[in-house]
């Protein structure tokens, strides 16, 4: 729970120099800083693209909820989970 | 699933013919020239076409592979968008989705679309904050003006003088930094205010 609260106060920012190569439903994101290549799906990429240092996780969840019709709680949980995964991969920072 | 009537609207006759022939092979589709559940619009600049068709059917646009083009089409009322290089099979799948009211966007444009939604929501929140500057009476006058009432009508509905209405209008125009009736209507619509006068609709 504390993790969710921590993220809620942030404006996540994409990390490093990422190079994006799209191929169908998946995208390869290359983090030049770590030298690692990460395969992400469309929704994870979309959230990664929203990490501009200005957009809050709440704003991300509300936008997704409006677009998809998902309940806000479900969207917020998805956003949090994705941000955690992207952070673990070194692709976003708080 | 029942039959889905599909109409193809394209500026390129050859493309329209080819796509119509392809879709006609789908047993659950009936490609028609008139009333349809789904209208496929293949046009480089589809906005005006989409706006005219979106009220009668679910519109799927096939257009340029650009996020701005997609956003313009969706803002005009389209439910789905595919880039022009998409395969006919993707059009077929998209028709099934939009027929059920599902939005269809290219996966690689999802981020751009979400950014657009975030920006629009921020702008709407700012508009709502602007309206919060109005007094209750000014808000009433604003809403009646947005519904198309003139000063005399507003005065009659609120049991105040025309002069008082004029004063309220001056104040709310100043507070909101707007200058025309069109701006009033646009702001009201963005804030979700009903701009139709239901009392006159019976």
Tab-separated table of C-alpha atoms in Angstrom:
chain	number	residue	atom	x	y	z
A	1	UNK	CA	0.000	0.000	0.000
A	2	UNK	CA	2.831	2.365	0.859
A	3	UNK	CA	4.236	1.847	-2.652
A	4	UNK	CA	0.945	3.001	-4.184
A	5	UNK	CA	0.889	6.047	-1.947
A	6	UNK	CA	4.497	6.863	-2.843
A	7	UNK	CA	3.792	6.680	-6.555
A	8	UNK	CA	0.607	8.703	-6.186
A	9	UNK	CA	2.642	11.721	-5.091
A	10	UNK	CA	5.049	11.542	-8.013
A	11	UNK	CA	5.256	12.794	-11.561
A	12	UNK	CA	7.200	9.907	-13.123
A	13	UNK	CA	9.797	10.638	-15.771
A	14	UNK	CA	11.119	8.413	-18.525
A	15	UNK	CA	14.677	7.471	-17.833
A	16	UNK	CA	17.767	7.584	-19.933
A	17	UNK	CA	17.972	7.551	-23.689
A	18	UNK	CA	15.393	5.075	-24.845
A	19	UNK	CA	15.162	3.993	-28.470
A	20	UNK	CA	11.858	2.653	-29.616
A	21	UNK	CA	11.388	0.104	-32.377
A	22	UNK	CA	7.825	-0.937	-33.049
A	23	UNK	CA	6.822	-4.304	-34.448
A	24	UNK	CA	3.128	-5.080	-34.374
A	25	UNK	CA	1.742	-5.210	-30.859
A	26	UNK	CA	5.085	-5.082	-29.083
A	27	UNK	CA	7.802	-2.480	-28.875
A	28	UNK	CA	11.448	-2.785	-27.977
A	29	UNK	CA	12.622	-0.010	-25.699
A	30	UNK	CA	16.375	0.327	-25.427
A	31	UNK	CA	17.826	2.026	-22.412
A	32	UNK	CA	21.193	3.320	-23.521
A	33	UNK	CA	22.058	4.091	-19.917
A	34	UNK	CA	21.806	0.481	-18.793
A	35	UNK	CA	22.489	-1.087	-22.171
A	36	UNK	CA	19.411	-3.241	-21.797
A	37	UNK	CA	16.620	-3.923	-24.270
A	38	UNK	CA	13.080	-4.286	-22.940
A	39	UNK	CA	10.051	-5.617	-24.798
A	40	UNK	CA	6.873	-3.837	-23.746
A	41	UNK	CA	3.279	-4.161	-24.896
A	42	UNK	CA	1.185	-1.301	-26.214
A	43	UNK	CA	-0.399	-0.312	-22.927
A	44	UNK	CA	2.921	-0.314	-21.043
A	45	UNK	CA	4.476	1.761	-23.806
A	46	UNK	CA	1.576	4.222	-23.632
A	47	UNK	CA	2.069	4.664	-19.892
A	48	UNK	CA	5.834	4.988	-20.387
A	49	UNK	CA	5.165	7.743	-22.942
A	50	UNK	CA	2.997	9.550	-20.384
A	51	UNK	CA	5.924	9.668	-17.954
A	52	UNK	CA	6.975	13.187	-18.903
A	53	UNK	CA	7.735	14.486	-15.429
A	54	UNK	CA	4.427	16.408	-15.376
A	55	UNK	CA	1.664	13.816	-15.545
A	56	UNK	CA	0.600	12.200	-12.303
A	57	UNK	CA	-0.417	8.535	-11.976
A	58	UNK	CA	-3.908	9.791	-11.094
A	59	UNK	CA	-4.146	11.689	-14.380
A	60	UNK	CA	-2.928	8.610	-16.247
A	61	UNK	CA	-5.558	6.428	-14.585
A	62	UNK	CA	-8.356	8.913	-15.246
A	63	UNK	CA	-7.427	9.160	-18.922
A	64	UNK	CA	-7.318	5.378	-19.293
A	65	UNK	CA	-10.594	5.043	-17.471
A	66	UNK	CA	-12.243	7.582	-19.763
A	67	UNK	CA	-10.906	5.898	-22.916
A	68	UNK	CA	-11.577	2.314	-21.994
A	69	UNK	CA	-14.590	2.526	-19.694
A	70	UNK	CA	-12.642	0.686	-16.988
A	71	UNK	CA	-13.493	1.564	-13.400
A	72	UNK	CA	-11.068	4.153	-12.057
A	73	UNK	CA	-9.825	1.819	-9.301
A	74	UNK	CA	-8.947	-0.816	-11.881
A	75	UNK	CA	-7.174	1.707	-14.097
A	76	UNK	CA	-5.244	3.058	-11.125
A	77	UNK	CA	-4.141	-0.444	-10.154
A	78	UNK	CA	-2.988	-1.116	-13.718
A	79	UNK	CA	-1.062	2.152	-13.853
A	80	UNK	CA	0.630	1.471	-10.532
A	81	UNK	CA	1.566	-2.074	-11.525
A	82	UNK	CA	2.982	-0.871	-14.850
A	83	UNK	CA	4.951	1.947	-13.253
A	84	UNK	CA	6.481	-0.503	-10.775
A	85	UNK	CA	7.476	-2.809	-13.633
A	86	UNK	CA	8.922	0.045	-15.683
A	87	UNK	CA	10.805	1.333	-12.650
A	88	UNK	CA	12.249	-2.123	-11.945
A	89	UNK	CA	13.423	-2.194	-15.564
A	90	UNK	CA	15.070	1.187	-15.104
A	91	UNK	CA	12.808	2.862	-17.655
A	92	UNK	CA	11.116	5.374	-15.345
A	93	UNK	CA	12.057	7.210	-12.200
A	94	UNK	CA	9.880	8.844	-9.552
B	1	UNK	CA	-23.990	-12.221	-33.918
B	2	UNK	CA	-26.526	-10.629	-36.215
B	3	UNK	CA	-25.868	-9.077	-39.599
B	4	UNK	CA	-23.789	-5.891	-39.604
B	5	UNK	CA	-24.609	-3.442	-42.350
B	6	UNK	CA	-21.450	-1.719	-43.510
B	7	UNK	CA	-21.091	1.258	-45.804
B	8	UNK	CA	-17.761	2.183	-47.354
B	9	UNK	CA	-17.111	5.839	-48.019
B	10	UNK	CA	-13.813	6.489	-49.796
B	11	UNK	CA	-12.352	9.206	-51.966
B	12	UNK	CA	-10.530	6.518	-53.990
B	13	UNK	CA	-13.069	4.524	-56.003
B	14	UNK	CA	-10.662	1.637	-56.571
B	15	UNK	CA	-9.984	1.329	-52.850
B	16	UNK	CA	-13.700	1.520	-52.087
B	17	UNK	CA	-14.397	-1.225	-54.618
B	18	UNK	CA	-11.646	-3.483	-53.348
B	19	UNK	CA	-12.568	-3.073	-49.697
B	20	UNK	CA	-16.272	-3.529	-50.381
B	21	UNK	CA	-15.556	-6.734	-52.299
B	22	UNK	CA	-13.368	-8.021	-49.465
B	23	UNK	CA	-15.903	-7.203	-46.766
B	24	UNK	CA	-18.744	-8.715	-48.792
B	25	UNK	CA	-17.064	-12.094	-48.372
B	26	UNK	CA	-17.648	-11.934	-44.616
B	27	UNK	CA	-20.934	-13.788	-44.014
B	28	UNK	CA	-22.073	-11.494	-41.208
B	29	UNK	CA	-21.504	-8.293	-43.195
B	30	UNK	CA	-23.923	-6.721	-45.638
B	31	UNK	CA	-22.146	-4.010	-47.629
B	32	UNK	CA	-24.758	-1.396	-48.374
B	33	UNK	CA	-25.039	2.011	-49.942
B	34	UNK	CA	-27.534	3.390	-47.457
B	35	UNK	CA	-28.302	3.066	-43.764
B	36	UNK	CA	-25.624	1.116	-41.942
B	37	UNK	CA	-24.465	0.256	-38.443
B	38	UNK	CA	-20.818	0.872	-39.344
B	39	UNK	CA	-19.471	3.353	-41.852
B	40	UNK	CA	-15.875	2.996	-42.985
B	41	UNK	CA	-14.429	6.336	-44.085
B	42	UNK	CA	-11.197	6.172	-46.056
B	43	UNK	CA	-10.095	9.755	-46.545
B	44	UNK	CA	-6.888	11.704	-45.969
B	45	UNK	CA	-8.883	14.526	-44.393
B	46	UNK	CA	-12.005	12.888	-43.034
B	47	UNK	CA	-13.051	15.381	-40.367
B	48	UNK	CA	-16.050	16.985	-42.084
B	49	UNK	CA	-17.248	13.631	-43.422
B	50	UNK	CA	-16.951	12.038	-39.996
B	51	UNK	CA	-18.826	14.876	-38.322
B	52	UNK	CA	-21.711	14.488	-40.750
B	53	UNK	CA	-21.876	10.695	-40.403
B	54	UNK	CA	-21.065	10.104	-36.734
B	55	UNK	CA	-24.607	10.754	-35.572
B	56	UNK	CA	-26.090	8.039	-37.762
B	57	UNK	CA	-23.591	5.195	-37.353
B	58	UNK	CA	-20.380	4.000	-35.745
B	59	UNK	CA	-17.598	5.478	-37.863
B	60	UNK	CA	-14.301	3.768	-38.514
B	61	UNK	CA	-11.722	5.964	-40.214
B	62	UNK	CA	-8.839	4.755	-42.358
B	63	UNK	CA	-6.438	7.651	-42.608
B	64	UNK	CA	-2.848	8.841	-42.448
B	65	UNK	CA	-0.503	7.204	-39.951
B	66	UNK	CA	-0.253	10.222	-37.706
B	67	UNK	CA	-1.381	10.749	-34.128
B	68	UNK	CA	-2.781	14.208	-34.919
B	69	UNK	CA	-4.855	12.790	-37.789
B	70	UNK	CA	-6.203	10.090	-35.492
B	71	UNK	CA	-7.055	12.567	-32.741
B	72	UNK	CA	-8.856	14.869	-35.160
B	73	UNK	CA	-10.902	11.949	-36.441
B	74	UNK	CA	-11.823	10.758	-32.956
B	75	UNK	CA	-12.648	14.297	-31.832
B	76	UNK	CA	-14.933	14.598	-34.868
B	77	UNK	CA	-16.873	11.570	-33.648
B	78	UNK	CA	-15.165	8.487	-35.080
B	79	UNK	CA	-15.037	5.470	-32.790
B	80	UNK	CA	-12.174	3.723	-34.515
B	81	UNK	CA	-9.082	4.657	-36.486
B	82	UNK	CA	-6.713	2.604	-38.592
B	83	UNK	CA	-3.661	3.768	-40.557
B	84	UNK	CA	-3.992	3.685	-44.326
B	85	UNK	CA	-1.465	0.856	-44.705
B	86	UNK	CA	-3.566	-1.491	-42.590
B	87	UNK	CA	-4.536	-4.860	-44.003
B	88	UNK	CA	-8.124	-5.481	-45.041
B	89	UNK	CA	-8.249	-8.169	-42.375
B	90	UNK	CA	-7.605	-5.507	-39.743
B	91	UNK	CA	-10.496	-3.462	-41.141
B	92	UNK	CA	-12.718	-6.508	-40.875
B	93	UNK	CA	-11.739	-7.078	-37.222
B	94	UNK	CA	-12.162	-3.399	-36.427
B	95	UNK	CA	-15.685	-3.393	-37.865
B	96	UNK	CA	-16.692	-6.153	-35.456
B	97	UNK	CA	-15.282	-4.104	-32.573
B	98	UNK	CA	-16.828	-0.733	-33.442
B	99	UNK	CA	-20.167	-2.416	-34.159
B	100	UNK	CA	-20.153	-3.297	-30.455
B	101	UNK	CA	-19.185	0.221	-29.470
B	102	UNK	CA	-15.549	-0.589	-28.759
B	103	UNK	CA	-12.923	2.018	-29.594
B	104	UNK	CA	-10.205	0.915	-32.012
B	105	UNK	CA	-6.892	2.736	-32.226
B	106	UNK	CA	-3.500	1.632	-33.535
B	107	UNK	CA	-1.485	0.327	-30.556
B	108	UNK	CA	1.490	2.561	-31.366
B	109	UNK	CA	-0.763	5.642	-31.173
B	110	UNK	CA	-2.270	4.816	-27.787
B	111	UNK	CA	0.289	6.950	-25.944
B	112	UNK	CA	-0.442	9.985	-28.100
B	113	UNK	CA	-4.173	9.527	-27.592
B	114	UNK	CA	-3.764	9.267	-23.825
B	115	UNK	CA	-1.634	12.442	-23.803
B	116	UNK	CA	-4.437	14.190	-25.704
B	117	UNK	CA	-7.011	12.995	-23.168
B	118	UNK	CA	-4.830	14.155	-20.258
B	119	UNK	CA	-4.401	17.611	-21.830
B	120	UNK	CA	-8.122	17.895	-22.571
B	121	UNK	CA	-9.044	16.894	-19.024
B	122	UNK	CA	-6.636	19.510	-17.639
B	123	UNK	CA	-8.182	22.160	-19.888
B	124	UNK	CA	-11.687	21.131	-18.804
B	125	UNK	CA	-10.669	21.331	-15.141
B	126	UNK	CA	-9.321	24.813	-15.761
B	127	UNK	CA	-12.621	25.782	-17.402
B	128	UNK	CA	-14.593	24.498	-14.421
B	129	UNK	CA	-12.363	26.549	-12.117
B	130	UNK	CA	-13.169	29.616	-14.218
B	131	UNK	CA	-16.899	29.045	-13.715
B	132	UNK	CA	-16.345	28.677	-9.989
B	133	UNK	CA	-15.401	32.376	-9.918
B	134	UNK	CA	-19.019	33.305	-10.714
B	135	UNK	CA	-21.618	34.035	-8.080
B	136	UNK	CA	-24.703	31.818	-8.040
B	137	UNK	CA	-26.728	34.446	-9.867
B	138	UNK	CA	-24.007	35.056	-12.441
B	139	UNK	CA	-23.899	31.299	-13.009
B	140	UNK	CA	-27.655	31.237	-13.612
B	141	UNK	CA	-27.359	34.087	-16.103
B	142	UNK	CA	-24.424	32.350	-17.797
B	143	UNK	CA	-26.349	29.102	-18.242
B	144	UNK	CA	-29.439	30.826	-19.612
B	145	UNK	CA	-27.287	32.781	-22.032
B	146	UNK	CA	-25.613	29.542	-23.150
B	147	UNK	CA	-29.072	28.128	-23.820
B	148	UNK	CA	-29.766	30.981	-26.200
B	149	UNK	CA	-31.896	33.314	-24.080
B	150	UNK	CA	-31.633	37.036	-24.644
B	151	UNK	CA	-31.524	39.641	-21.869
B	152	UNK	CA	-35.282	40.103	-21.753
B	153	UNK	CA	-35.893	36.367	-21.490
B	154	UNK	CA	-33.240	35.977	-18.799
B	155	UNK	CA	-34.756	38.854	-16.827
B	156	UNK	CA	-38.223	37.266	-17.033
B	157	UNK	CA	-37.016	33.838	-15.933
B	158	UNK	CA	-35.030	35.178	-12.992
B	159	UNK	CA	-37.508	37.864	-11.956
B	160	UNK	CA	-34.933	40.621	-12.237
B	161	UNK	CA	-34.690	43.726	-14.388
B	162	UNK	CA	-33.034	43.842	-17.789
B	163	UNK	CA	-30.600	46.355	-16.344
B	164	UNK	CA	-29.587	43.881	-13.645
B	165	UNK	CA	-29.098	41.199	-16.289
B	166	UNK	CA	-26.870	43.565	-18.210
B	167	UNK	CA	-24.765	44.142	-15.091
B	168	UNK	CA	-24.428	40.420	-14.432
B	169	UNK	CA	-23.397	39.852	-18.034
B	170	UNK	CA	-20.723	42.527	-17.861
B	171	UNK	CA	-19.321	40.992	-14.689
B	172	UNK	CA	-19.320	37.424	-15.861
B	173	UNK	CA	-17.755	38.336	-19.223
B	174	UNK	CA	-15.005	40.110	-17.322
B	175	UNK	CA	-14.455	37.278	-14.843
B	176	UNK	CA	-14.402	34.649	-17.549
B	177	UNK	CA	-12.456	36.768	-20.046
B	178	UNK	CA	-14.908	35.979	-22.829
B	179	UNK	CA	-16.398	38.368	-25.349
B	180	UNK	CA	-18.924	36.586	-27.560
B	181	UNK	CA	-21.954	34.373	-27.273
B	182	UNK	CA	-20.087	31.672	-29.159
B	183	UNK	CA	-17.433	31.618	-26.442
B	184	UNK	CA	-20.163	31.308	-23.809
B	185	UNK	CA	-21.671	28.300	-25.573
B	186	UNK	CA	-18.274	26.669	-26.097
B	187	UNK	CA	-17.272	27.113	-22.459
B	188	UNK	CA	-20.606	25.792	-21.235
B	189	UNK	CA	-20.316	22.729	-23.471
B	190	UNK	CA	-16.767	21.995	-22.292
B	191	UNK	CA	-17.940	22.181	-18.693
B	192	UNK	CA	-20.730	19.717	-19.353
B	193	UNK	CA	-23.520	22.259	-18.966
B	194	UNK	CA	-26.691	21.384	-20.845
B	195	UNK	CA	-27.056	24.093	-23.477
B	196	UNK	CA	-30.507	23.019	-24.600
B	197	UNK	CA	-33.525	24.764	-23.129
B	198	UNK	CA	-35.756	21.860	-22.135
B	199	UNK	CA	-38.576	24.099	-20.975
B	200	UNK	CA	-39.140	25.120	-24.580
B	201	UNK	CA	-38.911	21.644	-26.012
B	202	UNK	CA	-42.403	20.467	-25.097
